[in-house]
Short mmCIF file of C-alpha atoms in Angstrom, two decimals:
data_model
loop_
_atom_site.label_atom_id
_atom_site.label_comp_id
_atom_site.label_asym_id
_atom_site.label_seq_id
_atom_site.Cartn_x
_atom_site.Cartn_y
_atom_site.Cartn_z
CA UNK Q 151 -7.27 1.69 20.59
CA UNK Q 152 -9.94 3.66 19.06
CA UNK Q 153 -10.33 5.24 15.63
CA UNK Q 154 -9.77 8.54 17.24
CA UNK Q 155 -6.46 7.81 18.71
CA UNK Q 156 -4.02 10.45 17.73
CA UNK Q 157 -5.69 10.89 14.59
CA UNK Q 158 -4.47 13.93 12.30
CA UNK Q 159 -6.25 14.86 9.20
CA UNK Q 160 -4.07 17.61 8.62
CA UNK Q 161 -0.50 16.19 9.03
CA UNK Q 162 1.70 18.34 11.59
CA UNK Q 163 5.18 17.76 10.16
CA UNK Q 164 8.09 17.03 12.38
CA UNK Q 165 11.28 18.69 11.39
CA UNK Q 166 14.45 16.86 10.98
CA UNK Q 167 17.64 19.10 10.46
CA UNK Q 168 16.08 22.24 9.58
CA UNK Q 169 13.39 21.25 7.02
CA UNK Q 170 11.16 24.13 5.62
CA UNK Q 171 7.75 22.69 6.74
CA UNK Q 172 5.72 25.88 5.66
CA UNK Q 173 6.97 25.46 1.84
CA UNK Q 174 6.09 21.94 1.91
CA UNK Q 175 2.66 22.75 2.66
CA UNK Q 176 2.45 25.47 0.10
CA UNK Q 177 3.49 23.15 -2.61
CA UNK Q 178 1.43 20.45 -1.36
CA UNK Q 179 -1.73 22.55 -1.57
CA UNK Q 180 -0.82 23.70 -5.07
CA UNK Q 181 -0.59 19.85 -5.97
CA UNK Q 182 -4.17 19.30 -4.80
CA UNK Q 183 -6.85 18.87 -7.82
CA UNK Q 184 -9.19 21.87 -7.48
CA UNK Q 185 -11.99 23.56 -9.47
CA UNK Q 186 -14.09 21.60 -11.61
CA UNK Q 187 -11.67 18.65 -11.65
CA UNK Q 188 -11.92 18.05 -7.90
CA UNK Q 189 -15.33 15.95 -7.96
CA UNK Q 190 -13.95 13.88 -11.04
CA UNK Q 191 -10.89 13.25 -8.99
CA UNK Q 192 -12.54 12.19 -6.06
CA UNK Q 193 -14.89 9.72 -8.11
CA UNK Q 194 -11.49 8.37 -9.47
CA UNK Q 195 -10.42 7.69 -5.86
CA UNK Q 196 -13.66 6.01 -4.74
CA UNK Q 197 -13.53 3.83 -7.75
CA UNK Q 198 -10.03 2.79 -7.22
CA UNK Q 199 -10.73 2.08 -3.57
CA UNK Q 200 -13.84 -0.02 -4.86
CA UNK Q 201 -11.87 -2.19 -7.16
CA UNK Q 202 -9.40 -3.01 -4.45
CA UNK Q 203 -12.12 -3.77 -1.77
CA UNK Q 204 -14.20 -6.07 -4.35
CA UNK Q 205 -10.84 -7.75 -5.64
CA UNK Q 206 -10.15 -8.94 -2.36
CA UNK Q 207 -13.74 -9.97 -1.30
CA UNK Q 208 -13.44 -11.86 -4.56
CA UNK Q 209 -10.28 -13.61 -3.14
CA UNK Q 210 -11.98 -14.53 0.04
CA UNK Q 211 -14.69 -16.32 -2.13
CA UNK Q 212 -12.14 -18.09 -4.29
CA UNK Q 213 -9.83 -19.16 -1.40
CA UNK Q 214 -12.91 -20.54 0.36
CA UNK Q 215 -13.60 -22.47 -2.88
CA UNK Q 216 -9.87 -23.99 -2.73
CA UNK Q 217 -9.46 -22.17 -6.23
CA UNK Q 218 -6.66 -20.13 -4.94
CA UNK Q 219 -4.06 -21.26 -2.61
CA UNK Q 220 -1.12 -20.34 -0.19
CA UNK Q 221 -0.96 -17.38 2.13
CA UNK Q 222 -3.23 -14.56 1.42
CA UNK Q 223 -3.18 -11.13 3.35
CA UNK Q 224 -5.95 -8.93 2.86
CA UNK Q 225 -5.92 -4.86 3.33
CA UNK Q 226 -9.76 -4.62 3.52
CA UNK Q 227 -10.04 -1.54 5.34
CA UNK Q 228 -6.80 0.24 4.33
CA UNK Q 229 -7.67 0.93 0.80
CA UNK Q 230 -7.16 4.63 1.33
CA UNK Q 231 -3.47 4.07 1.77
CA UNK Q 232 -2.56 2.61 -1.44
CA UNK Q 233 -4.77 4.90 -3.43
CA UNK Q 234 -3.85 8.07 -1.84
CA UNK Q 235 -0.04 7.47 -1.85
CA UNK Q 236 -0.28 6.24 -5.67
CA UNK Q 237 -1.84 9.38 -6.65
CA UNK Q 238 1.47 11.30 -5.46
CA UNK Q 239 3.81 9.14 -7.42
CA UNK Q 240 4.56 9.38 -11.18
CA UNK Q 241 5.40 6.57 -13.54
CA UNK Q 242 9.08 6.98 -12.98
CA UNK Q 243 8.78 6.69 -9.40
CA UNK Q 244 9.06 3.32 -7.82
CA UNK Q 245 7.22 1.26 -5.20
CA UNK Q 246 8.19 -1.59 -2.82
CA UNK Q 247 5.43 -3.39 -0.80
CA UNK Q 248 4.82 -5.88 1.67
CA UNK Q 249 3.13 -9.24 1.76
CA UNK Q 250 -0.21 -7.26 1.89
CA UNK Q 251 0.45 -6.05 -1.61
CA UNK Q 252 -2.76 -6.67 -3.68
CA UNK Q 253 -3.94 -2.92 -2.99
CA UNK Q 254 -0.57 -1.58 -3.81
CA UNK Q 255 -0.33 -3.22 -7.21
CA UNK Q 256 -3.76 -2.47 -8.33
CA UNK Q 257 -3.48 1.03 -7.33
CA UNK Q 258 -0.18 1.32 -9.09
CA UNK Q 259 -1.92 0.28 -12.45
CA UNK Q 260 -1.09 -3.51 -12.53
CA UNK Q 261 -4.07 -4.95 -14.34
CA UNK Q 262 -6.60 -6.82 -12.19
CA UNK Q 263 -6.26 -9.74 -14.80
CA UNK Q 264 -2.56 -9.90 -14.04
CA UNK Q 265 -2.92 -9.92 -10.32
CA UNK Q 266 -5.75 -12.44 -10.37
CA UNK Q 267 -3.66 -14.92 -12.49
CA UNK Q 268 -0.90 -14.28 -10.02
CA UNK Q 269 -3.26 -15.75 -7.20
CA UNK Q 270 -4.13 -18.58 -9.40
CA UNK Q 271 -0.30 -19.24 -10.10
CA UNK Q 272 -0.81 -19.00 -13.85
CA UNK Q 273 1.90 -18.19 -16.44
CA UNK Q 274 0.03 -14.97 -17.33
CA UNK Q 275 0.40 -13.83 -13.65
CA UNK Q 276 2.44 -10.73 -12.86
CA UNK Q 277 5.07 -12.78 -11.43
CA UNK Q 278 4.51 -15.58 -13.92
CA UNK Q 279 2.59 -17.55 -11.21
CA UNK Q 280 5.80 -18.09 -9.24
CA UNK Q 281 5.24 -15.48 -6.60
CA UNK Q 282 1.50 -15.80 -5.67
CA UNK Q 283 -0.21 -13.25 -3.09
CA UNK Q 284 2.87 -12.19 -1.38
CA UNK Q 285 5.31 -11.59 -4.54
CA UNK Q 286 3.45 -9.63 -6.78
CA UNK Q 287 5.80 -7.96 -9.15
CA UNK Q 288 5.37 -5.65 -12.36
CA UNK Q 289 8.75 -3.96 -13.57
CA UNK Q 290 6.87 -2.31 -16.40
CA UNK Q 291 5.18 -0.37 -13.81
CA UNK Q 292 8.40 -0.15 -11.47
CA UNK Q 293 6.61 -2.03 -8.67
CA UNK Q 294 9.33 -3.93 -6.97
CA UNK Q 295 7.35 -6.29 -4.86
CA UNK Q 296 5.70 -7.93 -2.80
CA UNK Q 297 7.97 -9.27 0.17
CA UNK Q 298 7.01 -11.79 2.33
CA UNK Q 299 9.60 -10.85 5.03
CA UNK Q 300 8.68 -8.09 7.61
CA UNK Q 301 10.50 -5.10 6.89
CA UNK Q 302 12.50 -6.89 3.97
CA UNK Q 303 11.53 -4.36 1.32
CA UNK Q 304 13.18 -1.48 3.34
CA UNK Q 305 16.90 -2.19 2.25
CA UNK Q 306 15.70 -2.92 -1.32
CA UNK Q 307 14.23 0.53 -1.30
CA UNK Q 308 17.13 2.19 -0.03
CA UNK Q 309 19.26 0.55 -2.95
CA UNK Q 310 16.74 1.60 -5.61
CA UNK Q 311 16.80 5.49 -4.15
CA UNK Q 312 20.62 5.31 -3.82
CA UNK Q 313 21.06 4.38 -7.36
CA UNK Q 314 18.81 7.42 -8.47
CA UNK Q 315 20.65 9.63 -6.31
CA UNK Q 316 24.15 8.70 -7.79
CA UNK Q 317 22.68 8.80 -11.22
CA UNK Q 318 20.80 12.02 -10.65
CA UNK Q 319 17.61 10.65 -11.69
CA UNK Q 320 14.64 12.86 -10.21
CA UNK Q 321 12.68 9.83 -8.99
CA UNK Q 322 11.20 8.99 -5.69
CA UNK Q 323 11.08 5.23 -4.44
CA UNK Q 324 8.16 4.78 -2.20
CA UNK Q 325 8.54 1.91 0.47
CA UNK Q 326 5.37 0.54 2.07
CA UNK Q 327 5.72 -1.47 5.44
CA UNK Q 328 3.67 -2.10 8.58
CA UNK Q 329 3.99 -0.77 12.09
CA UNK Q 330 5.57 -4.14 13.00
CA UNK Q 331 8.53 -3.47 10.80
CA UNK Q 332 9.34 -0.49 12.69
CA UNK Q 333 10.76 -2.91 15.49
CA UNK Q 334 12.80 -4.39 12.82
CA UNK Q 335 16.62 -3.81 12.37
CA UNK Q 336 16.23 -3.35 8.65
CA UNK Q 337 13.81 -0.26 9.55
CA UNK Q 338 16.55 1.74 11.63
CA UNK Q 339 19.21 0.67 9.27
CA UNK Q 340 17.40 2.01 6.42
CA UNK Q 341 16.20 5.06 8.10
CA UNK Q 342 19.79 5.85 9.23
CA UNK Q 343 21.28 5.70 5.79
CA UNK Q 344 18.73 7.25 3.99
CA UNK Q 345 18.92 10.42 6.44
CA UNK Q 346 22.82 10.24 6.13
CA UNK Q 347 22.75 10.10 2.32
CA UNK Q 348 19.62 12.26 1.87
CA UNK Q 349 18.37 9.59 -0.31
CA UNK Q 350 14.96 10.23 -2.43
CA UNK Q 351 13.13 7.94 -0.18
CA UNK Q 352 9.47 7.79 0.88
CA UNK Q 353 8.73 5.73 3.83
CA UNK Q 354 5.17 4.81 4.24
CA UNK Q 355 4.20 3.00 7.40
CA UNK Q 356 0.70 1.56 7.56
CA UNK Q 357 0.10 1.57 11.21
CA UNK Q 358 -2.81 -0.76 11.47
CA UNK Q 359 -2.15 -1.31 15.32
CA UNK Q 360 -1.16 -4.72 15.01
CA UNK Q 361 2.02 -6.74 13.84
CA UNK Q 362 0.05 -9.97 13.15
CA UNK Q 363 -1.69 -10.61 16.52
CA UNK Q 364 0.40 -8.20 18.95
CA UNK Q 365 -0.83 -4.76 19.69
CA UNK Q 366 1.53 -1.83 18.98
CA UNK Q 367 1.81 -0.78 22.60
CA UNK Q 368 2.47 -4.26 23.82
CA UNK Q 369 5.64 -4.71 21.51
CA UNK Q 370 7.08 -1.01 21.18
CA UNK Q 371 7.87 1.32 24.06
CA UNK Q 372 7.19 4.42 21.94
CA UNK Q 373 3.91 4.26 19.95
CA UNK Q 374 4.29 7.45 18.18
CA UNK Q 375 5.97 6.15 15.12
CA UNK Q 376 6.59 9.54 13.40
CA UNK Q 377 8.41 10.74 16.59
CA UNK Q 378 10.82 7.92 16.49
CA UNK Q 379 11.53 8.36 12.59
CA UNK Q 380 12.33 11.92 13.12
CA UNK Q 381 15.03 11.03 15.59
CA UNK Q 382 17.02 10.04 12.45
CA UNK Q 383 16.94 13.65 11.12
CA UNK Q 384 14.19 13.19 8.70
CA UNK Q 385 10.87 14.98 8.21
CA UNK Q 386 8.07 12.59 9.67
CA UNK Q 387 4.56 13.24 10.46
CA UNK Q 388 1.02 11.23 10.90
CA UNK Q 389 -2.02 11.47 8.96
CA UNK Q 390 -5.40 9.75 8.94
CA UNK Q 391 -5.06 6.71 6.91
CA UNK Q 392 -8.77 6.14 6.91
CA UNK Q 393 -9.11 9.53 4.73
CA UNK Q 394 -8.09 9.16 1.00
CA UNK Q 395 -7.95 12.83 0.68
CA UNK Q 396 -5.82 13.25 3.86
CA UNK Q 397 -3.33 10.39 2.69
CA UNK Q 398 -3.23 12.02 -1.03
CA UNK Q 399 -2.42 15.40 0.58
CA UNK Q 400 0.30 13.98 2.83
CA UNK Q 401 1.77 11.80 0.27
CA UNK Q 402 1.79 14.82 -2.25
CA UNK Q 403 3.67 17.06 0.41
CA UNK Q 404 6.50 14.30 1.02
CA UNK Q 405 6.94 13.39 -2.55
CA UNK Q 406 7.24 17.14 -3.56
CA UNK Q 407 9.50 17.75 -0.80
CA UNK Q 408 11.62 14.83 -1.65
CA UNK Q 409 11.71 15.86 -5.55
CA UNK Q 410 12.95 19.12 -4.24
CA UNK Q 411 16.10 17.41 -2.68
CA UNK Q 412 15.23 17.50 0.97
CA UNK Q 413 15.97 13.82 1.55
CA UNK Q 414 13.80 11.07 3.09
CA UNK Q 415 10.48 11.49 4.42
CA UNK Q 416 8.53 9.29 7.14
CA UNK Q 417 4.61 9.19 6.89
CA UNK Q 418 2.77 7.16 9.46
CA UNK Q 419 -0.74 6.71 8.00
CA UNK Q 420 -3.03 5.30 10.77
CA UNK Q 421 -5.26 2.93 9.66
CA UNK Q 422 -7.08 -0.58 10.53
CA UNK Q 423 -7.50 -3.83 8.67
CA UNK Q 424 -11.02 -4.99 8.92
CA UNK Q 425 -10.15 -8.57 8.68
CA UNK Q 426 -7.88 -11.11 10.41
CA UNK Q 427 -3.87 -10.93 9.43
CA UNK Q 428 -4.31 -13.59 7.06
CA UNK Q 429 -6.71 -16.16 6.04
CA UNK Q 430 -5.45 -18.74 8.73
CA UNK Q 431 -5.58 -16.10 11.44
CA UNK Q 432 -8.55 -16.80 14.10
CA UNK Q 433 -8.44 -13.04 14.94
CA UNK Q 434 -8.90 -13.55 18.67
CA UNK Q 435 -6.58 -10.57 19.75
CA UNK Q 436 -9.09 -7.91 19.34
CA UNK Q 437 -12.78 -7.11 20.24
CA UNK Q 438 -15.62 -7.19 17.88
CA UNK Q 439 -16.57 -3.64 19.37
CA UNK Q 440 -12.98 -2.19 18.44
CA UNK Q 441 -13.51 -3.65 14.75
CA UNK Q 442 -17.03 -2.23 14.65
CA UNK Q 443 -15.58 1.24 15.89
CA UNK Q 444 -13.31 1.28 12.91
CA UNK Q 445 -15.82 0.29 10.28
CA UNK Q 446 -17.82 3.48 11.13
CA UNK Q 447 -14.93 5.24 9.70
CA UNK Q 448 -14.68 2.95 6.44
CA UNK Q 449 -12.55 4.76 3.91
CA UNK Q 450 -14.80 4.03 1.09
CA UNK Q 451 -17.87 5.01 2.97
CA UNK Q 452 -16.20 8.31 4.08
CA UNK Q 453 -15.60 9.39 0.37
CA UNK Q 454 -18.69 7.96 -0.83
CA UNK Q 455 -20.55 10.39 1.75
CA UNK Q 456 -18.83 13.39 1.00
CA UNK Q 457 -19.57 12.72 -2.70
CA UNK Q 458 -23.48 12.20 -2.13
CA UNK Q 459 -23.29 15.27 0.16
CA UNK Q 460 -21.82 17.22 -2.94
CA UNK Q 461 -24.32 15.93 -5.40
CA UNK Q 462 -21.48 14.10 -7.18
CA UNK Q 463 -22.60 10.50 -6.55
CA UNK Q 464 -26.28 9.27 -6.87
CA UNK Q 465 -27.67 5.99 -6.08
CA UNK Q 466 -27.52 5.17 -9.84
CA UNK Q 467 -24.38 6.34 -9.99
CA UNK Q 468 -23.24 3.76 -7.16
CA UNK Q 469 -24.82 1.01 -8.92
CA UNK Q 470 -22.82 1.74 -12.24
CA UNK Q 471 -19.86 1.80 -10.23
CA UNK Q 472 -20.37 -1.63 -8.66
CA UNK Q 473 -21.38 -2.92 -12.10
CA UNK Q 474 -18.19 -1.75 -13.77
CA UNK Q 475 -16.04 -3.24 -10.84
CA UNK Q 476 -17.83 -6.65 -11.01
CA UNK Q 477 -17.62 -6.74 -14.86
CA UNK Q 478 -13.85 -6.20 -14.55
CA UNK Q 479 -13.39 -8.80 -11.62
CA UNK Q 480 -15.43 -11.50 -13.61
CA UNK Q 481 -13.19 -11.07 -16.65
CA UNK Q 482 -10.31 -11.30 -14.51
CA UNK Q 483 -11.33 -14.47 -12.92
CA UNK Q 484 -12.51 -16.12 -16.11
CA UNK Q 485 -9.18 -15.09 -17.72
CA UNK Q 486 -7.22 -16.92 -14.80
CA UNK Q 487 -9.19 -19.94 -14.91
CA UNK Q 488 -8.57 -20.53 -18.40
CA UNK Q 489 -4.85 -19.48 -18.46
CA UNK Q 490 -2.11 -22.13 -18.65
CA UNK Q 491 0.35 -23.11 -16.13
CA UNK Q 492 4.02 -22.27 -16.78
CA UNK Q 493 5.43 -25.07 -18.96
CA UNK Q 494 7.51 -27.68 -16.91
CA UNK Q 495 10.44 -26.98 -19.49
CA UNK Q 496 10.50 -23.40 -18.12
CA UNK Q 497 10.73 -23.98 -14.50
CA UNK Q 498 14.63 -23.33 -14.20
CA UNK Q 499 14.27 -19.94 -15.99
CA UNK Q 500 15.49 -16.96 -13.68
CA UNK Q 501 16.70 -19.61 -11.09
CA UNK Q 502 20.29 -19.53 -11.98
CA UNK Q 503 22.40 -17.38 -13.97
CA UNK Q 504 25.46 -18.48 -16.34
CA UNK Q 505 28.87 -17.90 -14.81
CA UNK Q 506 29.69 -15.32 -17.77
CA UNK Q 507 26.42 -13.58 -16.38
CA UNK Q 508 24.57 -13.50 -19.87
CA UNK Q 509 21.25 -14.67 -20.49
CA UNK Q 510 18.20 -14.93 -18.03
CA UNK Q 511 18.84 -18.50 -16.76
CA UNK Q 512 21.11 -21.36 -17.18
CA UNK Q 513 18.46 -23.53 -18.87
CA UNK Q 514 16.37 -20.59 -20.01
#
């Protein structure tokens, strides 16, 4: 596999049940930032991607120093997916994530301090220290996990979307999942019901070509995932997941269409993780040459190069950006180190519910 495999910077929509693709394109173009604000917006995108990259690199350091424990799955190389999609969503929309969820949570607006505290298992973490890396959760921002089961978030997202449809709330539920989840029953059950009930659901497949250590074309007979999704009668297309502008454009186009009542949409964002599946993975299933080819399309370098070419980013500006991100993460780590663990007396809270359904836990 190479970075140019079936890449599509401008998403070619696949129609399902007579969707009007031209109108989707026009709405998406209108939603794109333009004029004098375009450069400022792109600097924001660069900042957000850099925050995620440096956050995860800091996690590697802390994990190696045994300061944080448990399973850790990094999204280094995939930052454009989280940041681009987040830009297309409103505060009322919902996100359901995977076990590779740090980038999604940060892009959604969950503070780095809260996410880092969760990595440390502290009571100040976004899941009170009970979830850890794979179970980030932030109801205040409608971020519903962090799910450790492959494809496990899909039916949950369908439930959220069904509730919005039944109550008439103009919301979009966005569900992230990997290419491996497309082989799971949850994907096909969710896609079928979402299309049948015309749910306001945005299915975002982060296709990084590997389900853990298994290459996509060794596990799935049809590797055009958008084509497979379109078989359920929903609009579906692919986009370059290394290009944050292409991702944002595709996500805005889909979200606008969903809000207009056209039912679920599927986005296949073709991306690549630069590091192994998890911190325990020896990463022997792909070549160094393949990884190097994809790093030539590093999403941060791609956008930074455009900004430099436009005169929006200078060496001094880059240094300031790095300094600001480092200061934020230094503060997050310091706060996490000092934060308390959850009191032993609180450990049964949220575990059981009284028979009358009242309260937050039997002994809370």
